XYZ file of C-alpha atoms in Angstrom:
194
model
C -13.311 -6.676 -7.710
C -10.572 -9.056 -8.993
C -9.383 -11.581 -6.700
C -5.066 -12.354 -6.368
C -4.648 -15.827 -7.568
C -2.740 -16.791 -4.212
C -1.240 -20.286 -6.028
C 0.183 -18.191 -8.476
C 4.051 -17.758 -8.074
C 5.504 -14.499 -5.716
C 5.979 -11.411 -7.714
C 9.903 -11.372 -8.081
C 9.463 -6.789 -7.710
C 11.339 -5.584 -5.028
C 8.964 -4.411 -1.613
C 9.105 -1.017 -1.054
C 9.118 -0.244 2.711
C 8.064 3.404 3.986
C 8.811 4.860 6.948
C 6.212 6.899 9.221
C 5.612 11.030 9.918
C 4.156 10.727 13.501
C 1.751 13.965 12.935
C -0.204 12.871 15.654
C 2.653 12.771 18.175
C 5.687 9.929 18.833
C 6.376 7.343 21.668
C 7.485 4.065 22.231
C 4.034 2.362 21.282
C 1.786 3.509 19.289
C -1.640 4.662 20.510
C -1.221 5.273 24.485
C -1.284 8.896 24.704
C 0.378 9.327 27.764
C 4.096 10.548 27.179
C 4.230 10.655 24.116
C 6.238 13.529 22.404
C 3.397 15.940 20.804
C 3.460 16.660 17.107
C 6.252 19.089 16.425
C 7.498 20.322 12.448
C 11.050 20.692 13.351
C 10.845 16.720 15.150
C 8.957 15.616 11.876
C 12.259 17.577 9.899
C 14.935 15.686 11.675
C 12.815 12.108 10.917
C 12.413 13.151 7.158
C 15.945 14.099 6.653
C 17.431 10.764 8.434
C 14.940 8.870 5.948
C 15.841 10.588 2.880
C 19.577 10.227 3.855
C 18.997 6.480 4.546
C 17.612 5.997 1.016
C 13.695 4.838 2.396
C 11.987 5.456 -0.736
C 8.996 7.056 1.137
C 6.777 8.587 3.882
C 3.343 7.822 5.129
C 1.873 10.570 6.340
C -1.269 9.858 8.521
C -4.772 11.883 8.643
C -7.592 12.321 11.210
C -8.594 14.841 13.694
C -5.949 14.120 16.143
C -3.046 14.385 13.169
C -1.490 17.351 12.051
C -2.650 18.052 8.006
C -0.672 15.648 5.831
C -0.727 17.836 2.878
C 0.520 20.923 4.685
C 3.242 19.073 6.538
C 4.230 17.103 3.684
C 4.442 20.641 1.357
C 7.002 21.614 4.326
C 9.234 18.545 4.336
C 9.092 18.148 -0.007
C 10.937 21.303 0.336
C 13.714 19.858 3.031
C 14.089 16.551 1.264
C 15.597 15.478 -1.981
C 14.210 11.982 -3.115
C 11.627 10.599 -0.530
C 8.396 10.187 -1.452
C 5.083 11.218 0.411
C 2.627 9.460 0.885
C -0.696 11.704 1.843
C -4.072 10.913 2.255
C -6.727 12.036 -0.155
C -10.322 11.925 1.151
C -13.138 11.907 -1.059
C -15.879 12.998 1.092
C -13.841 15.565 2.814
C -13.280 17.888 0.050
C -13.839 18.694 -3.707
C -12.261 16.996 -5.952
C -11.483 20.325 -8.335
C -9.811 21.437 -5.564
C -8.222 17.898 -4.181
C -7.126 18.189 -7.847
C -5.250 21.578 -7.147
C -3.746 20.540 -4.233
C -2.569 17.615 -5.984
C -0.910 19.178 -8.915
C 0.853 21.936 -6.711
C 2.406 19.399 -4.486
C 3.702 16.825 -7.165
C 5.083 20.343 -8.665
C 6.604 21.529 -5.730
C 7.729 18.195 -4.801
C 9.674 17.444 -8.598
C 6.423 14.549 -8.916
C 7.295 12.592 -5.390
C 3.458 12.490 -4.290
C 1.829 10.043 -3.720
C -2.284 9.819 -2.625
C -3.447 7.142 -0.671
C -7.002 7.419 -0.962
C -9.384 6.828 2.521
C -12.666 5.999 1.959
C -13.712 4.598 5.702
C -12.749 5.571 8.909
C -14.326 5.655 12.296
C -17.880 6.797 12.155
C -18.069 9.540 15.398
C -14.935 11.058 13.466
C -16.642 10.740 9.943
C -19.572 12.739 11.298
C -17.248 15.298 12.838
C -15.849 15.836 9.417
C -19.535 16.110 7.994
C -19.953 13.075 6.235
C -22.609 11.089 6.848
C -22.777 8.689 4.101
C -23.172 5.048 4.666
C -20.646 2.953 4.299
C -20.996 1.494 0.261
C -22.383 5.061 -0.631
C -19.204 6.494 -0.057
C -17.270 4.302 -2.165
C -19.944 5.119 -4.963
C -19.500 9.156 -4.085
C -15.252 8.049 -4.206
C -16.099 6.497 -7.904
C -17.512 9.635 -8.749
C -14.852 12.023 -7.392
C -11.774 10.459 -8.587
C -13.649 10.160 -12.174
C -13.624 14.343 -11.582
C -10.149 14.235 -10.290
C -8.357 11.866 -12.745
C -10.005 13.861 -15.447
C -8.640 17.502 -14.103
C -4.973 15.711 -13.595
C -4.206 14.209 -16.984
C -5.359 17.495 -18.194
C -9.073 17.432 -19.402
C -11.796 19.931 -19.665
C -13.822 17.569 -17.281
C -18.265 18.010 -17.032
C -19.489 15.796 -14.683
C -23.314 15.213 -13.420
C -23.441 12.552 -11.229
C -25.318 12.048 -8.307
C -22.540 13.248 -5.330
C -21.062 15.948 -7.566
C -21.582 17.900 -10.601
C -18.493 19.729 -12.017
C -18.990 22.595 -15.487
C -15.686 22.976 -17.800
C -13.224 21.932 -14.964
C -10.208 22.181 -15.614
C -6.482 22.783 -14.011
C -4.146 25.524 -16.036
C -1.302 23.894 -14.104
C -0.644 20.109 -14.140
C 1.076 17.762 -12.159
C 4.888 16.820 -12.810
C 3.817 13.196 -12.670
C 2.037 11.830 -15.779
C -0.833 10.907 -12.783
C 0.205 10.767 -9.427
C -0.283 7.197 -8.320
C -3.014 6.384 -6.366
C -2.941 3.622 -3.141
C -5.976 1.780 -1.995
C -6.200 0.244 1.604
C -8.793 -1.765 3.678
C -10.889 -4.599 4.125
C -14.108 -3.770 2.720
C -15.858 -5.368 -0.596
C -16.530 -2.382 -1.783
C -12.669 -1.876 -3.033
């Protein structure tokens, strides 16, 4: 892990602030559940059209059990939208990574290359288990090594054999590649392990 030298001086780059797809409903705070408007398309439409027209260079689009999918609703708003980016979660873990890698390249297609993955390792453990994955907690950022070795293989466009110890992948490949070179990849948490 490499440490930010915090006496170094400020990066002079430009911040890049996101706005937020509420798939898991809208209110005036966030988390209460009580009145808060439920998770609608057409309401998650009218918030990704202001954005785009505002010039926010992108969404996050949340995941979990009580969220609506962030890759299906963010295939339904690349198609309403002209520049803004999306930001959806890719969860090692939770599926493949041959087909995380499909998923990938047909949204950055469909999209013109304005996907972007933020990967999620962690998350609460009842809702982990719910999702099948039992893993402890440094285990799954070895089985995320592994699967975005498969995945960064099939996206740059290699014939990808893997035999590792979470997966095991035979003459992967994708026929159809991203628009993006490699869609970029965002990384979020506290733990060592990052």
């Amino acid at each position: 892990m490499t440490v930010p030298d915090m006496t170094a001086p400020a990066s002079t780059a430009p911040l890049d602030f996101f706005w937020f797809i509420p798939t898991h409903g809208d209110g005036s705070y966030l988390g209460p559940e009580e009145q808060q408007r439920p998770p609608e398309f057409g309401y998650f439409k009218e918030i990704a059209q202001a954005v785009d027209r505002l010039g926010f260079p992108g969404v996050l689009l949340p995941t979990g059990q009580n969220c609506e999918d962030s890759w299906i609703t963010a295939t339904g708003l690349a198609t309403l939208t002209e520049k803004l980016k999306f930001l959806v979660a890719l969860r090692p873990g939770v599926t493949l990574p041959t087909f995380a890698a499909r998923q990938t390249a047909a949204l950055d297609r469909l999209s013109n290359g304005r996907l972007l993955l933020n990967v999620v390792v962690g998350g609460n453990p009842t809702e982990l288990a719910s999702d099948g994955v039992f893993l402890p907690h440094d285990e799954r950022y070895a089985q995320a090594h592994e699967f975005l070795t498969i995945w960064r293989g099939l996206v740059s466009g290699e014939r990808v054999n893997f035999d590792g110890k979470y997966y095991r992948v035979e003459s992967g490949r994708l026929d159809l590649l991203p628009h993006q070179e490699r869609p970029p990849l965002y990384f979020g948490g506290s733990s060592t392990c990052i």
